[in-house]
CSV table of C-alpha atoms in Angstrom, one decimal:
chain,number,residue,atom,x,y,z
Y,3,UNK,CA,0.0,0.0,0.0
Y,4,UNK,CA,3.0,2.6,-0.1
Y,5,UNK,CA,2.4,5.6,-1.8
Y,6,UNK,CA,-0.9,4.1,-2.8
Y,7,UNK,CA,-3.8,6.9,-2.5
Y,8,UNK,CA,-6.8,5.5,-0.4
Y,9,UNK,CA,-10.3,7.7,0.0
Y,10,UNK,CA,-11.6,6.3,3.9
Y,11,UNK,CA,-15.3,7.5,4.7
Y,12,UNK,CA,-16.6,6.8,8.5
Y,13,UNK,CA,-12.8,7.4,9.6
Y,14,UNK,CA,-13.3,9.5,13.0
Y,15,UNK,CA,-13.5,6.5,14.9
Y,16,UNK,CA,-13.8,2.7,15.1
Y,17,UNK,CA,-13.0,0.3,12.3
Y,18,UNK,CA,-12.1,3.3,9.8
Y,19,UNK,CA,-9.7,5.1,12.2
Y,20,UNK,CA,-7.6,2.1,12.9
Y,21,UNK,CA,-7.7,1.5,9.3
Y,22,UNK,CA,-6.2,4.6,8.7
Y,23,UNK,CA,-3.5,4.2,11.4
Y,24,UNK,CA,-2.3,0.7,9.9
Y,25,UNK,CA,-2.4,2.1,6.1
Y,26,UNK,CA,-0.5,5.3,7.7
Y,27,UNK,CA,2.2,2.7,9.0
Y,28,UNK,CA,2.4,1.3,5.5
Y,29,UNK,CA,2.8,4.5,3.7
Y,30,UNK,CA,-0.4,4.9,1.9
Y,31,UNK,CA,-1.7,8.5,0.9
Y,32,UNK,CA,-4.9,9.3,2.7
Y,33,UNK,CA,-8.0,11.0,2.3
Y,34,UNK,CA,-10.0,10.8,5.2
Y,35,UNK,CA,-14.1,11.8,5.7
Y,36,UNK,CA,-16.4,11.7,8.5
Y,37,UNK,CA,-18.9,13.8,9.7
Y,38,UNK,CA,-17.4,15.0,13.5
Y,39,UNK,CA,-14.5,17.2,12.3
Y,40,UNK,CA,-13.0,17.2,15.7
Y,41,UNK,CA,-12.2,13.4,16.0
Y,42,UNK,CA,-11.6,13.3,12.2
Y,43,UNK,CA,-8.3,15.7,12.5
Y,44,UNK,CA,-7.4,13.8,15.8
Y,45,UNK,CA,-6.9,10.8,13.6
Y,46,UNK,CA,-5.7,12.7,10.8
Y,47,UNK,CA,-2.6,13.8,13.2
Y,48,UNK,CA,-1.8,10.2,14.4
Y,49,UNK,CA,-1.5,9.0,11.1
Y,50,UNK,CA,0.9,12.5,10.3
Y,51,UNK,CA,3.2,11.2,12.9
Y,52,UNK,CA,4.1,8.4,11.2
Y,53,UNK,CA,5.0,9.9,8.3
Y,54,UNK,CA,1.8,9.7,6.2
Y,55,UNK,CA,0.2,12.6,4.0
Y,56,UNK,CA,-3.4,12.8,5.1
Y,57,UNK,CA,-6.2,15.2,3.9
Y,58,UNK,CA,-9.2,15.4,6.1
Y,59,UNK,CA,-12.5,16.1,4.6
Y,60,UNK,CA,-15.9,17.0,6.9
Y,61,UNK,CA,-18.3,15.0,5.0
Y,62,UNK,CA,-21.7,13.1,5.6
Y,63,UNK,CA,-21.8,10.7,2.9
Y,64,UNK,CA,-26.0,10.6,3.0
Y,65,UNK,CA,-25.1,13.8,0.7
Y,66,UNK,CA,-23.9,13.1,-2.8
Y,67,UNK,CA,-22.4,16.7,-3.0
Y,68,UNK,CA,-20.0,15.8,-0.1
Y,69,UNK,CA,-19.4,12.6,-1.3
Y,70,UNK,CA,-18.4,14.3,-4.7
Y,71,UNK,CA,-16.4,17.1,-2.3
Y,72,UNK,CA,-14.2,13.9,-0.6
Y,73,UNK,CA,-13.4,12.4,-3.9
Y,74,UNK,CA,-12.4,16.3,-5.1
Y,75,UNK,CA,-10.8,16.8,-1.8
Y,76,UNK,CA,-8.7,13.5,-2.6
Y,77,UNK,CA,-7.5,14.3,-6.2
Y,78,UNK,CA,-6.9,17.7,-5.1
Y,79,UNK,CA,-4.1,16.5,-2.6
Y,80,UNK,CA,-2.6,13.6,-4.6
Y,81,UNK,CA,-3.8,14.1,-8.0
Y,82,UNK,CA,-4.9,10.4,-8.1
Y,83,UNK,CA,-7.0,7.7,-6.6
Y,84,UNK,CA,-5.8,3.9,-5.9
Y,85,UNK,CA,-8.5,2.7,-3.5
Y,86,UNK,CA,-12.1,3.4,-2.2
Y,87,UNK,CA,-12.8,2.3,1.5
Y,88,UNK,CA,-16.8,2.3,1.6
Y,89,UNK,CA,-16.7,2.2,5.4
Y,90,UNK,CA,-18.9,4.9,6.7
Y,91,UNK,CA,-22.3,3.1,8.7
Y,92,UNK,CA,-24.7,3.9,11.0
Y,93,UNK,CA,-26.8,1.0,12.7
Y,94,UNK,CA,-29.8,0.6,15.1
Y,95,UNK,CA,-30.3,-1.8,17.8
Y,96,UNK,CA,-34.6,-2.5,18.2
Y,97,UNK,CA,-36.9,-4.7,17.7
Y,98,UNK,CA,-39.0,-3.3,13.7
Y,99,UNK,CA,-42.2,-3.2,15.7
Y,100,UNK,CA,-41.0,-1.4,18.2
Y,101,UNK,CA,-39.6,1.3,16.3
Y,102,UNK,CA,-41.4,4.5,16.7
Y,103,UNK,CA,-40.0,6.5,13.3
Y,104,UNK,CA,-39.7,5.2,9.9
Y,105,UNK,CA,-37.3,7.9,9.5
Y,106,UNK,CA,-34.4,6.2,11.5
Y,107,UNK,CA,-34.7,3.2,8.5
Y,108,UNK,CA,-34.3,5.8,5.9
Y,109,UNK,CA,-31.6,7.2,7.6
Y,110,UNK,CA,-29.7,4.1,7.7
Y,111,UNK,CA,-30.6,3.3,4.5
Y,112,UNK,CA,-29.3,6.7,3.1
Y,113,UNK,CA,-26.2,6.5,5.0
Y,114,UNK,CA,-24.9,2.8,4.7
Y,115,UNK,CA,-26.1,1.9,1.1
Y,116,UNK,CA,-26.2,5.2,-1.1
Y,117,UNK,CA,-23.5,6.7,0.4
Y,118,UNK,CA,-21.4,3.9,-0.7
Y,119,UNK,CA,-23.2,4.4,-3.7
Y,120,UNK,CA,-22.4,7.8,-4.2
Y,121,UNK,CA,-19.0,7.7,-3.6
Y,122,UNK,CA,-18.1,4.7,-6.0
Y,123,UNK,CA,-19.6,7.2,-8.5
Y,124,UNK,CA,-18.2,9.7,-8.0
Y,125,UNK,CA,-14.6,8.0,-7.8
Y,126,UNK,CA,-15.0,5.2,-10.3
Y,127,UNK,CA,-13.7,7.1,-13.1
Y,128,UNK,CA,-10.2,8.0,-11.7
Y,129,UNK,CA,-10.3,4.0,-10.3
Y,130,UNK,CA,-10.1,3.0,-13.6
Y,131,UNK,CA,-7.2,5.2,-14.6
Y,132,UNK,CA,-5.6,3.6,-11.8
Y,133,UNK,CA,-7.0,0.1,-12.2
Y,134,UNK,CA,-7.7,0.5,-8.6
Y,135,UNK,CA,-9.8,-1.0,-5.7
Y,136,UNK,CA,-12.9,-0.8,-4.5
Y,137,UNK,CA,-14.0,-1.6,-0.7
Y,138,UNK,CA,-17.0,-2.2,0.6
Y,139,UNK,CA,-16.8,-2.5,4.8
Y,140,UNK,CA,-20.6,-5.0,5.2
Y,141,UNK,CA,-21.5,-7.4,8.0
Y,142,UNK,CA,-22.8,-10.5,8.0
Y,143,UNK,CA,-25.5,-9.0,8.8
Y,144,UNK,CA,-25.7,-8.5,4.9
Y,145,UNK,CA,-25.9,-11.9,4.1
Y,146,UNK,CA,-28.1,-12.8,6.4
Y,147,UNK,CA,-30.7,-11.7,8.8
Y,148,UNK,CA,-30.7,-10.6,12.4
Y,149,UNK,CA,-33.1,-10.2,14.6
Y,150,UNK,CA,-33.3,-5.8,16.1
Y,151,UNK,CA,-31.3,-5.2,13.0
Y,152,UNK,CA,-33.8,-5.1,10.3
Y,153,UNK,CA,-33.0,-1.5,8.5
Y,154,UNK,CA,-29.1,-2.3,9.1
Y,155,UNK,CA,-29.5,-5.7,7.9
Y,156,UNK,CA,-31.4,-4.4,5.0
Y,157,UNK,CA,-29.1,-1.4,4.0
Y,158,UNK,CA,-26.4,-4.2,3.7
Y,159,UNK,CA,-28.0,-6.7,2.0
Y,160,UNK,CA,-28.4,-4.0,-0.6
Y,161,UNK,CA,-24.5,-3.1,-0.1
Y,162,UNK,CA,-23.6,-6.5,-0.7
Y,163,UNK,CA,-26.2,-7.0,-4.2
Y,164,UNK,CA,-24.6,-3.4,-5.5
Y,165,UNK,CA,-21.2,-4.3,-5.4
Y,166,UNK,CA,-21.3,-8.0,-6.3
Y,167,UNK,CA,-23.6,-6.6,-9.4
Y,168,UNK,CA,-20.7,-4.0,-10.2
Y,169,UNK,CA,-18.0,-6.5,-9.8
Y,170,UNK,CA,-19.4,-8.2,-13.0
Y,171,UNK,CA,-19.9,-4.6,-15.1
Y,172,UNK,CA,-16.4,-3.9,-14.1
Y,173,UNK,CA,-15.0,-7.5,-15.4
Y,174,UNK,CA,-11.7,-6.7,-17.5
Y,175,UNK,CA,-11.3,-3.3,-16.5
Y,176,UNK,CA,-8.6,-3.6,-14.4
Y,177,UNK,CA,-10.6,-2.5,-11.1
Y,178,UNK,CA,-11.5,-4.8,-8.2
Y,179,UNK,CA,-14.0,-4.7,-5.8
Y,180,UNK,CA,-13.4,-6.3,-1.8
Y,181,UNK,CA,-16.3,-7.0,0.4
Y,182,UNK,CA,-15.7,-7.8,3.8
Y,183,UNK,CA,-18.0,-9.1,6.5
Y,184,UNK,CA,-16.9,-8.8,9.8
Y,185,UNK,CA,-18.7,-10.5,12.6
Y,186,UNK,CA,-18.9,-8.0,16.1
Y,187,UNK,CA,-16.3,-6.2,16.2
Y,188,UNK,CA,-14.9,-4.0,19.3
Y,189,UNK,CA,-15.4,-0.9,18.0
Y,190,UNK,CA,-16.5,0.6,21.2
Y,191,UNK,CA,-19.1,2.9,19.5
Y,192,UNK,CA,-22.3,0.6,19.8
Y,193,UNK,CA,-23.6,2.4,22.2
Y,194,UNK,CA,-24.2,5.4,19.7
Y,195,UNK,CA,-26.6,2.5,17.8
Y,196,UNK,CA,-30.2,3.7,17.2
Y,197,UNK,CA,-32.9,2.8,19.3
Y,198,UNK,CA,-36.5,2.3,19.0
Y,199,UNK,CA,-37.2,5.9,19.9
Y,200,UNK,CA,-34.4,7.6,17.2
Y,201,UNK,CA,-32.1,8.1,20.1
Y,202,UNK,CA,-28.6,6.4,20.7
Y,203,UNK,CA,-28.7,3.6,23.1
Y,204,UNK,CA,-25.6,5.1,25.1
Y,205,UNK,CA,-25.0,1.4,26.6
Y,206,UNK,CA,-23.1,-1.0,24.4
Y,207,UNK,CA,-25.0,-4.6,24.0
Y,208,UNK,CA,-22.3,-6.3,22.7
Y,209,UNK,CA,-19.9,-7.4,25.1
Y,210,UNK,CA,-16.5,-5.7,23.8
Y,211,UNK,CA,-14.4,-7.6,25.2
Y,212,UNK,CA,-15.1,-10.9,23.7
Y,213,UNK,CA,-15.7,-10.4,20.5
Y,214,UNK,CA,-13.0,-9.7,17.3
Y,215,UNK,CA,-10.1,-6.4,17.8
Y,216,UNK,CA,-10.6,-3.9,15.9
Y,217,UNK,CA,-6.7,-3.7,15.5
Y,218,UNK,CA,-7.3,-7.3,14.1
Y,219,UNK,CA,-10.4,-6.5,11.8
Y,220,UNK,CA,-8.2,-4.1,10.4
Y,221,UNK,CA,-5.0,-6.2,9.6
Y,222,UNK,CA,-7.1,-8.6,7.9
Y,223,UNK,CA,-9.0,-5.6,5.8
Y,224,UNK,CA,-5.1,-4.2,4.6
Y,225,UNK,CA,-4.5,-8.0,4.2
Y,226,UNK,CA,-7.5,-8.5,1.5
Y,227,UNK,CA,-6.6,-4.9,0.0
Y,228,UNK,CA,-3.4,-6.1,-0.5
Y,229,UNK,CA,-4.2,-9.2,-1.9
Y,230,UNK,CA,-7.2,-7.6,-4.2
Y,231,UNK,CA,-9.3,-10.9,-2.5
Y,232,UNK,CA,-13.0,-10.8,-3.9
Y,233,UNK,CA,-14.4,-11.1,-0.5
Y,234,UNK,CA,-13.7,-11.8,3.3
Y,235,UNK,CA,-15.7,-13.7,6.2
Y,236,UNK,CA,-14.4,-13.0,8.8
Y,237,UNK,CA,-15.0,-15.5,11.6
Y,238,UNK,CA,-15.1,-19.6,11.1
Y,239,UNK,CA,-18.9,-18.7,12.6
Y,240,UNK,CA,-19.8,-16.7,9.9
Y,241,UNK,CA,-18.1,-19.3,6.9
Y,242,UNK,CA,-19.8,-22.3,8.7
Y,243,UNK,CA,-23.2,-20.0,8.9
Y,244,UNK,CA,-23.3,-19.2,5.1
Y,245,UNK,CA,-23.1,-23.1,4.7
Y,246,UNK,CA,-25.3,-24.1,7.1
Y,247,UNK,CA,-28.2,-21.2,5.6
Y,248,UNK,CA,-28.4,-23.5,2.3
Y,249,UNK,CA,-29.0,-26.6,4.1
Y,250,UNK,CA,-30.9,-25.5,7.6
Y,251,UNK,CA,-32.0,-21.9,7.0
Y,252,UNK,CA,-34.0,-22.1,10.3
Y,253,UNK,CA,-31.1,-23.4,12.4
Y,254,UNK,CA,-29.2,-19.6,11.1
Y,255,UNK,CA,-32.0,-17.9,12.2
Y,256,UNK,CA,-31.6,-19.4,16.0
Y,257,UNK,CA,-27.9,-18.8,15.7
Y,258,UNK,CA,-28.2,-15.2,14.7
Y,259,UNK,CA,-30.8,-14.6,17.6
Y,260,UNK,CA,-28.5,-16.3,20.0
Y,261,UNK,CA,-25.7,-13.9,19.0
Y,262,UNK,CA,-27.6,-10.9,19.0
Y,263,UNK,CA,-29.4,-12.2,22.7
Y,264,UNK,CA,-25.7,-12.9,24.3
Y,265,UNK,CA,-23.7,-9.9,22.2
Y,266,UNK,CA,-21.1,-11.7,21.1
């Protein structure tokens, strides 16, 4: 990844800021975009310690003009784009029926699916100059479904039909597109998950400390960008589970309840 330009959206925290530390460490150019501007230039610094060039762009990535504006931002800086990190994601955490606003769906929807959407249009063209790489940062909730997860689960499920559906349109071009589908993850930032009532949940469900690193979700994301793979699973649960839904759909859908019932 030296010198390699790479556009990170949702980078102010979680799996995108460590993702941006480790390319940092391997000498990648970044451009980095969240929404909180505060956090975003506190991990814009870390990586600048370690020797990387970094430009930090403010950006929601629900809006296609800032979307457009991060891609700008990055060929502005570098002149150039190698690799698109479709990372930015919001999620909820509540049960459909109980959910009070259909607007919190949307949201999700808006956020997790068309801004990947957006910003793979917006960047494709200077991809193919570079016969670059595209990203896409799912769950497994987008390959199956989980129970208090329905927009999220949804939003990816439409992440992961996009991008397998571009892979094909893209065949011989020289660009690549990675999914990855990480299981939990310590992220820390669940509790900022939206609940029934549109408001975070403040309290983490998952139980952090026995799930997957992040600092190990992330050596395994530079791993399959380095390696151009066509998609990552990231936990032996989640390869057995995508077996096991062909042959005992139902047993998945008491596995995925038990995960989400236990958090881990």
């Amino acid at each position: 990844m030296k010198d390699k330009v790479v556009i990170i959206t949702g980078a102010s925290k979680g799996i995108g800021a460590e993702l941006a530390r480790q390319l940092a460490a391997k000498g990648a150019r970044l451009a980095l975009a969240a929404r909180s501007e505060k956090e975003l230039e506190g991990v814009a610094a870390e990586c600048r310690k370690v020797g990387a060039q970094v430009v930090a762009v403010r950006a929601d990535v629900a809006s296609e003009r800032d979307c457009q504006a991060v891609v700008a931002g990055a060929i502005a800086a570098f002149g150039r784009l190698d690799a698109l990190v479709n990372n930015a994601g919001a999620t909820m955490w509540a049960r459909f029926e109980d959910v009070q606003d259909m607007s919190i769906l949307e949201r999700i929807m808006q956020v997790n699916y068309m801004g990947a959407v957006y910003c793979t249009h917006h960047a494709l063209p200077f991809l193919r100059e570079s016969r670059g790489l595209i990203v896409g940062i799912s769950s497994l909730a987008g390959r199956t479904g989980v129970p208090t997860r329905t927009g999220y689960a949804a939003s990816k499920h439409a992440m992961t039909g996009f991008f397998d559906s571009l892979r094909i349109e893209l065949e011989g071009s020289g660009v690549d597109v990675t999914m990855i589908y990480p299981g939990f993850v310590a992220t820390g930032i669940r509790e900022n998950a939206t609940g029934p009532d549109g408001k975070p949940i403040l309290v983490s469900p998952v139980k952090e400390g026995e799930v997957m690193s992040v600092e190990d979700c992330c050596r395994r994301i530079v791993a399959a960008m380095e390696r151009r793979e066509r998609e990552v699973i990231m936990t032996a649960r989640g390869k057995i589970g995508l077996f096991l839904k062909l042959v005992a759909p139902a047993l998945i859908d008491r596995m995925a309840k038990k995960a989400i019932e236990t958090g881990r």
